[in-house]
GROMACS .gro file of C-alpha atoms in nm:
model
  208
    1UNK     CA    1  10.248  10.767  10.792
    2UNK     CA    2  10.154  10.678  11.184
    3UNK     CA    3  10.423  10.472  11.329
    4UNK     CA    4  10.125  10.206  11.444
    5UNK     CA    5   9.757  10.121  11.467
    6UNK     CA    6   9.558   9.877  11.627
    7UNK     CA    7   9.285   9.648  11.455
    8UNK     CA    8   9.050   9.385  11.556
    9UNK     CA    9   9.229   9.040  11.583
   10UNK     CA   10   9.021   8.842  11.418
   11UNK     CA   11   8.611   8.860  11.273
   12UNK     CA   12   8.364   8.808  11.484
   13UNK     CA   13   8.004   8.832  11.673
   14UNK     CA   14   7.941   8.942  12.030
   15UNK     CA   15   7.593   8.955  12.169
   16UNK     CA   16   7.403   9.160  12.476
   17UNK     CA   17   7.075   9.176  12.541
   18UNK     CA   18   6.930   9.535  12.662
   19UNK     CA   19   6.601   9.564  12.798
   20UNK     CA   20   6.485   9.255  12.586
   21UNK     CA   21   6.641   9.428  12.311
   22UNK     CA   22   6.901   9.208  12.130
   23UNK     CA   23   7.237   9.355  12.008
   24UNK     CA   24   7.484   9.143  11.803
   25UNK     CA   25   7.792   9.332  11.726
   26UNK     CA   26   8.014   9.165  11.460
   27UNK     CA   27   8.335   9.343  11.368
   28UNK     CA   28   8.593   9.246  11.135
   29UNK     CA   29   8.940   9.369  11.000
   30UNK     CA   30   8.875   9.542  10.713
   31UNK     CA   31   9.140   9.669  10.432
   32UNK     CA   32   8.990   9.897  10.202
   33UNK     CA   33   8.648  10.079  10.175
   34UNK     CA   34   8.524   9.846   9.960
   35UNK     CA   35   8.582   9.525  10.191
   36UNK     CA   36   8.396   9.724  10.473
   37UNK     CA   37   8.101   9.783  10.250
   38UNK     CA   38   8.072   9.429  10.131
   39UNK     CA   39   8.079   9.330  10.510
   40UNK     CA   40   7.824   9.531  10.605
   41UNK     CA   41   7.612   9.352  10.301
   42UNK     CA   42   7.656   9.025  10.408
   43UNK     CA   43   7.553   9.132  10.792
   44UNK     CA   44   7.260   9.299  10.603
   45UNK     CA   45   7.183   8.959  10.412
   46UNK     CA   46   7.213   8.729  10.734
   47UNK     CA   47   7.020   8.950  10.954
   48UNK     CA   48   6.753   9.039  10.681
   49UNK     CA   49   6.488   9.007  10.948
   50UNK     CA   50   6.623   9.199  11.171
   51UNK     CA   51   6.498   9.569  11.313
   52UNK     CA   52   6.773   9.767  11.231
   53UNK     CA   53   7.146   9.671  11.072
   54UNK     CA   54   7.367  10.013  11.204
   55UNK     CA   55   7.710   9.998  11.095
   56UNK     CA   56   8.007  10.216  11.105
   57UNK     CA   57   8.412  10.173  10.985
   58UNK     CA   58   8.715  10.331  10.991
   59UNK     CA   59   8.968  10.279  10.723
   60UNK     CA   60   9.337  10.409  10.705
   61UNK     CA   61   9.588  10.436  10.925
   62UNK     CA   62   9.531  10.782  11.027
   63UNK     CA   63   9.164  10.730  11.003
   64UNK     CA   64   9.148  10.904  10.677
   65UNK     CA   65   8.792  10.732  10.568
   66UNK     CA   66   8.507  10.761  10.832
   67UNK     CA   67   8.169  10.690  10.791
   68UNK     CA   68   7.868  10.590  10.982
   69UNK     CA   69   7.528  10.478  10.932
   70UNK     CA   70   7.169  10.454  11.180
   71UNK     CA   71   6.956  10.216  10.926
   72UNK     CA   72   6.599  10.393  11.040
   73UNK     CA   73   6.696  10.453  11.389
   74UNK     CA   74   6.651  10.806  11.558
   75UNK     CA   75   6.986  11.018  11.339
   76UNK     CA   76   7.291  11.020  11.537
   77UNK     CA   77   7.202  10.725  11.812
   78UNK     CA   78   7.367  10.454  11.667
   79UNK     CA   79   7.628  10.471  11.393
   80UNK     CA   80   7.759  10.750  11.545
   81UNK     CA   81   7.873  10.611  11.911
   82UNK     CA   82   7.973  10.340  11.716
   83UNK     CA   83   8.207  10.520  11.488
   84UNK     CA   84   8.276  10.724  11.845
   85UNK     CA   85   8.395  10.407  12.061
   86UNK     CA   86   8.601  10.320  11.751
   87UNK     CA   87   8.818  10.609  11.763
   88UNK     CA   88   8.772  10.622  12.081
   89UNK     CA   89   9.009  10.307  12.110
   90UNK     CA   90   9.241  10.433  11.846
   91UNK     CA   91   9.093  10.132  11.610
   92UNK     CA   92   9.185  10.176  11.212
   93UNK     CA   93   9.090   9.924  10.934
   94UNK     CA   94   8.784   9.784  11.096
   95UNK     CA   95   8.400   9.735  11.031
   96UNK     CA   96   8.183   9.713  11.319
   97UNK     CA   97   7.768   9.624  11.261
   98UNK     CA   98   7.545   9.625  11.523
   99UNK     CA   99   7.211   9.417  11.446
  100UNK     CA  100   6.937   9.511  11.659
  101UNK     CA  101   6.601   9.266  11.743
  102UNK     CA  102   6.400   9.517  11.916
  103UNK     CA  103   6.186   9.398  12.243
  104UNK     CA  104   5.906   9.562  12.273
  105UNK     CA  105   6.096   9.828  12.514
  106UNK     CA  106   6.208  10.187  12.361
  107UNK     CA  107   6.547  10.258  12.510
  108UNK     CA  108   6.512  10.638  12.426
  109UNK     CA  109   6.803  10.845  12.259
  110UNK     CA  110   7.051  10.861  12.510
  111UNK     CA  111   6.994  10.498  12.583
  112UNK     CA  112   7.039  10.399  12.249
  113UNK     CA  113   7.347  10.596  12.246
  114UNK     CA  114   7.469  10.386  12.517
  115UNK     CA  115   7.344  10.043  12.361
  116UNK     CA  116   7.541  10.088  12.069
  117UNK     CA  117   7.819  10.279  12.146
  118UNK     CA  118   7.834   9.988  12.430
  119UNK     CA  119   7.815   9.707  12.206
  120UNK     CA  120   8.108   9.814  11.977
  121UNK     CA  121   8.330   9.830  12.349
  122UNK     CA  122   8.217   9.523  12.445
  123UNK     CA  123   8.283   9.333  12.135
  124UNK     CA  124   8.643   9.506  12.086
  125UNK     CA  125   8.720   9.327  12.453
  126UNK     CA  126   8.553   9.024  12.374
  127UNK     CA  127   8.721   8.944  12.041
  128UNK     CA  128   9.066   9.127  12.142
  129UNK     CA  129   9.278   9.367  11.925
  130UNK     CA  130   9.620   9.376  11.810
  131UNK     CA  131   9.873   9.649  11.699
  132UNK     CA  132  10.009   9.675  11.327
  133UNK     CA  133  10.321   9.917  11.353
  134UNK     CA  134  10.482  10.028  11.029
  135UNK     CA  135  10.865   9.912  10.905
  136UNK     CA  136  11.076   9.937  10.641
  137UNK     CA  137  11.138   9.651  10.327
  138UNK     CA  138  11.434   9.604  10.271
  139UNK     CA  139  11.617   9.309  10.027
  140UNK     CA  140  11.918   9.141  10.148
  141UNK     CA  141  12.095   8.899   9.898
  142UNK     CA  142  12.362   8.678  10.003
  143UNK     CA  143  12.527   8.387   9.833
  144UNK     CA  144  12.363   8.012   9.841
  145UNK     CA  145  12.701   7.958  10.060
  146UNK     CA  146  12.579   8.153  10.366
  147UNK     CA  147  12.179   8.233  10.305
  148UNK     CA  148  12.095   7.956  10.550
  149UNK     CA  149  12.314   8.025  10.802
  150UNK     CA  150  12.216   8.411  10.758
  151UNK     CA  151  11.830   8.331  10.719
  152UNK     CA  152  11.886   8.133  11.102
  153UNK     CA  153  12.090   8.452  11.232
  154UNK     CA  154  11.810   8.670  11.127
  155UNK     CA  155  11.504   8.487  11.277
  156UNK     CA  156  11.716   8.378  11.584
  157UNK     CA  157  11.806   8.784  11.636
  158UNK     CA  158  11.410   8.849  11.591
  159UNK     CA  159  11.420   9.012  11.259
  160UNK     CA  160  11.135   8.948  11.044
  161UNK     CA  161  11.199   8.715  10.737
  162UNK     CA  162  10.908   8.812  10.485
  163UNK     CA  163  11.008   8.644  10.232
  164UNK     CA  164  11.313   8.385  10.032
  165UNK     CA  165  11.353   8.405   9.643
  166UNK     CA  166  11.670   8.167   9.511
  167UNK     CA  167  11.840   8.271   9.182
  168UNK     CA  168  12.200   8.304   9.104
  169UNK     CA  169  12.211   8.428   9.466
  170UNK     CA  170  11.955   8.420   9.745
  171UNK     CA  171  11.735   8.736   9.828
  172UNK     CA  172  11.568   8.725  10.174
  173UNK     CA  173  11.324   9.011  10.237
  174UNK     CA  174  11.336   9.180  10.635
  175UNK     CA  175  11.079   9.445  10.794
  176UNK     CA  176  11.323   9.723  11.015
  177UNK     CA  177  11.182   9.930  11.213
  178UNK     CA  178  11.300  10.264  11.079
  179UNK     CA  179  11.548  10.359  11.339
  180UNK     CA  180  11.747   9.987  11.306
  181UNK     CA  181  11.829  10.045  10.966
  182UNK     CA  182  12.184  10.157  10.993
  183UNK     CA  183  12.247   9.893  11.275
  184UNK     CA  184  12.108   9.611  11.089
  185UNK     CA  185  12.369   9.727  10.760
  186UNK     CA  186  12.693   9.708  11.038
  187UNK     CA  187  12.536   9.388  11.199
  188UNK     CA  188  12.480   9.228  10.844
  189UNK     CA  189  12.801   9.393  10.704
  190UNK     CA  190  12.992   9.155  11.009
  191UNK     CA  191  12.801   8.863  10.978
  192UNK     CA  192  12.870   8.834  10.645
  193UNK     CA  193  13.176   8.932  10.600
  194UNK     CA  194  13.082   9.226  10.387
  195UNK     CA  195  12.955   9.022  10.107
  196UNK     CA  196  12.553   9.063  10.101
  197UNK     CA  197  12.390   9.337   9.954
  198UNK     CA  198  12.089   9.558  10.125
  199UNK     CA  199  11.841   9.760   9.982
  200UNK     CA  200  11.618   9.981  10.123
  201UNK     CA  201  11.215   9.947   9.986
  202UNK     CA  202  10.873  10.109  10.047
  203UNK     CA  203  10.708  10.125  10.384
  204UNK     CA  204  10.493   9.858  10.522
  205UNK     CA  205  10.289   9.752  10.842
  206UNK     CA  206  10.324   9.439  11.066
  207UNK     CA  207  10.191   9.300  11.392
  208UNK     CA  208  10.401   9.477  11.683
   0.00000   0.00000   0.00000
C-alpha cells in the first residue's frame, strides 16, 4: 500500500473563461469507480446543454484505475491533460469534469490541451487538497475504571480515537502510524499499569 495520497478537500466548481469559451471544472472526492461514474452523470444531467462534458478520474491509492474521456472533442485534447494534471499533482480518489460552453472561437489542439489541462490546475488550487496517509487499527480495551482517563491521555498525546464501544470492559479504537506501534504498546503498557489489552487490525487511511 502507499504510505499517503492526496485528494480534493471538498466538491466543488471553479470557472474560467478562455477566449469567450466557458470552462467549469467541478471535482469531487471520489471512493470507488462507481461514485466517479455517477458524478460524472449528474455533471452530464446539470450541464445537459452544454457543448461538451470531458471528464477524467483516478481511483486507488496507487492510481490503479485511470480513465479519461473527450465527449466529441478532437481525441486526446481534453480528458487526457485532465487525467495528466491529475497525476501530475499526485491526486488519487478524485473525479474532475470539465463543462465546456463554446464561444464562437476554436482554441485549436494544443490550446485545448492547455484549456483543460488548465482548468483541472486551477480548480485543484482553488478548492484546496488534503493528504490521506495510511495507519494501522488497532483495539485497546481497558477497564470502565481507567477508559476515561486513558481515552483523555490518548487524544491529549495526539493519538487518534476512532472509535468507543462499552461492554464488560471498554474498547477504544486508535490509528498508529506503522512505525509507533511498539512505542504506543510500552507507553500504554505504563499508563495503565499493564492492564489494557492491544490488538493489532487491518490497514486504513486518515487525513495527515
Amino acid at each position: 500500500m502507499q504510505d499517503e495520497y492526496r485528494t480534493v478537500a471538498r466538491t466543488g466548481v471553479h470557472e474560467t473563461e478562455i477566449n469567450r469559451s466557458r470552462f467549469l471544472c467541478a471535482l469531487a472526492p471520489a471512493a470507488t469507480e462507481r461514485e466517479a461514474q455517477e458524478f460524472i452523470a449528474s455533471v452530464r444531467k446539470e450541464h445537459a446543454d452544454a457543448t461538451h462534458n470531458c471528464w477524467a478520474y483516478v481511483i486507488g491509492a496507487g492510481a490503479a484505475v485511470q480513465k479519461a474521456g473527450d465527449d466529441g472533442e478532437p481525441s486526446g485534447t481534453a480528458g487526457v491533460p485532465m487525467l495528466q494534471m491529475l497525476l501530475r499533482r499526485d491526486m488519487r480518489y478524485v473525479v474532475a469534469v470539465v463543462t465546456r460552453y463554446y464561444g464562437g472561437v476554436k482554441l485549436g489542439a494544443g490550446g485545448l490541451i492547455r484549456a483543460y489541462g488548465g482548468s483541472v490546475g486551477e480548480a485543484l488550487d482553488a478548492l484546496g487538497t488534503l493528504t490521506r496517509r495510511r495507519f494501522r487499527l488497532a483495539t485497546v480495551t481497558v477497564d470502565h475504571q481507567r477508559a476515561g482517563r486513558l481515552q483523555n491521555d490518548l487524544r491529549s498525546s495526539g493519538r487518534e480515537v476512532r472509535d468507543v464501544r462499552y461492554g464488560e470492559a471498554v474498547s477504544i479504537e486508535i490509528g498508529l502510524p506503522d512505525a509507533d506501534v511498539e512505542a504506543f504498546r510500552s507507553w500504554l503498557a505504563d499508563a495503565t499499569a499493564g492492564t489494557a489489552a492491544f490488538e493489532l487490525g487491518g490497514e486504513a487511511y486518515g487525513d495527515a
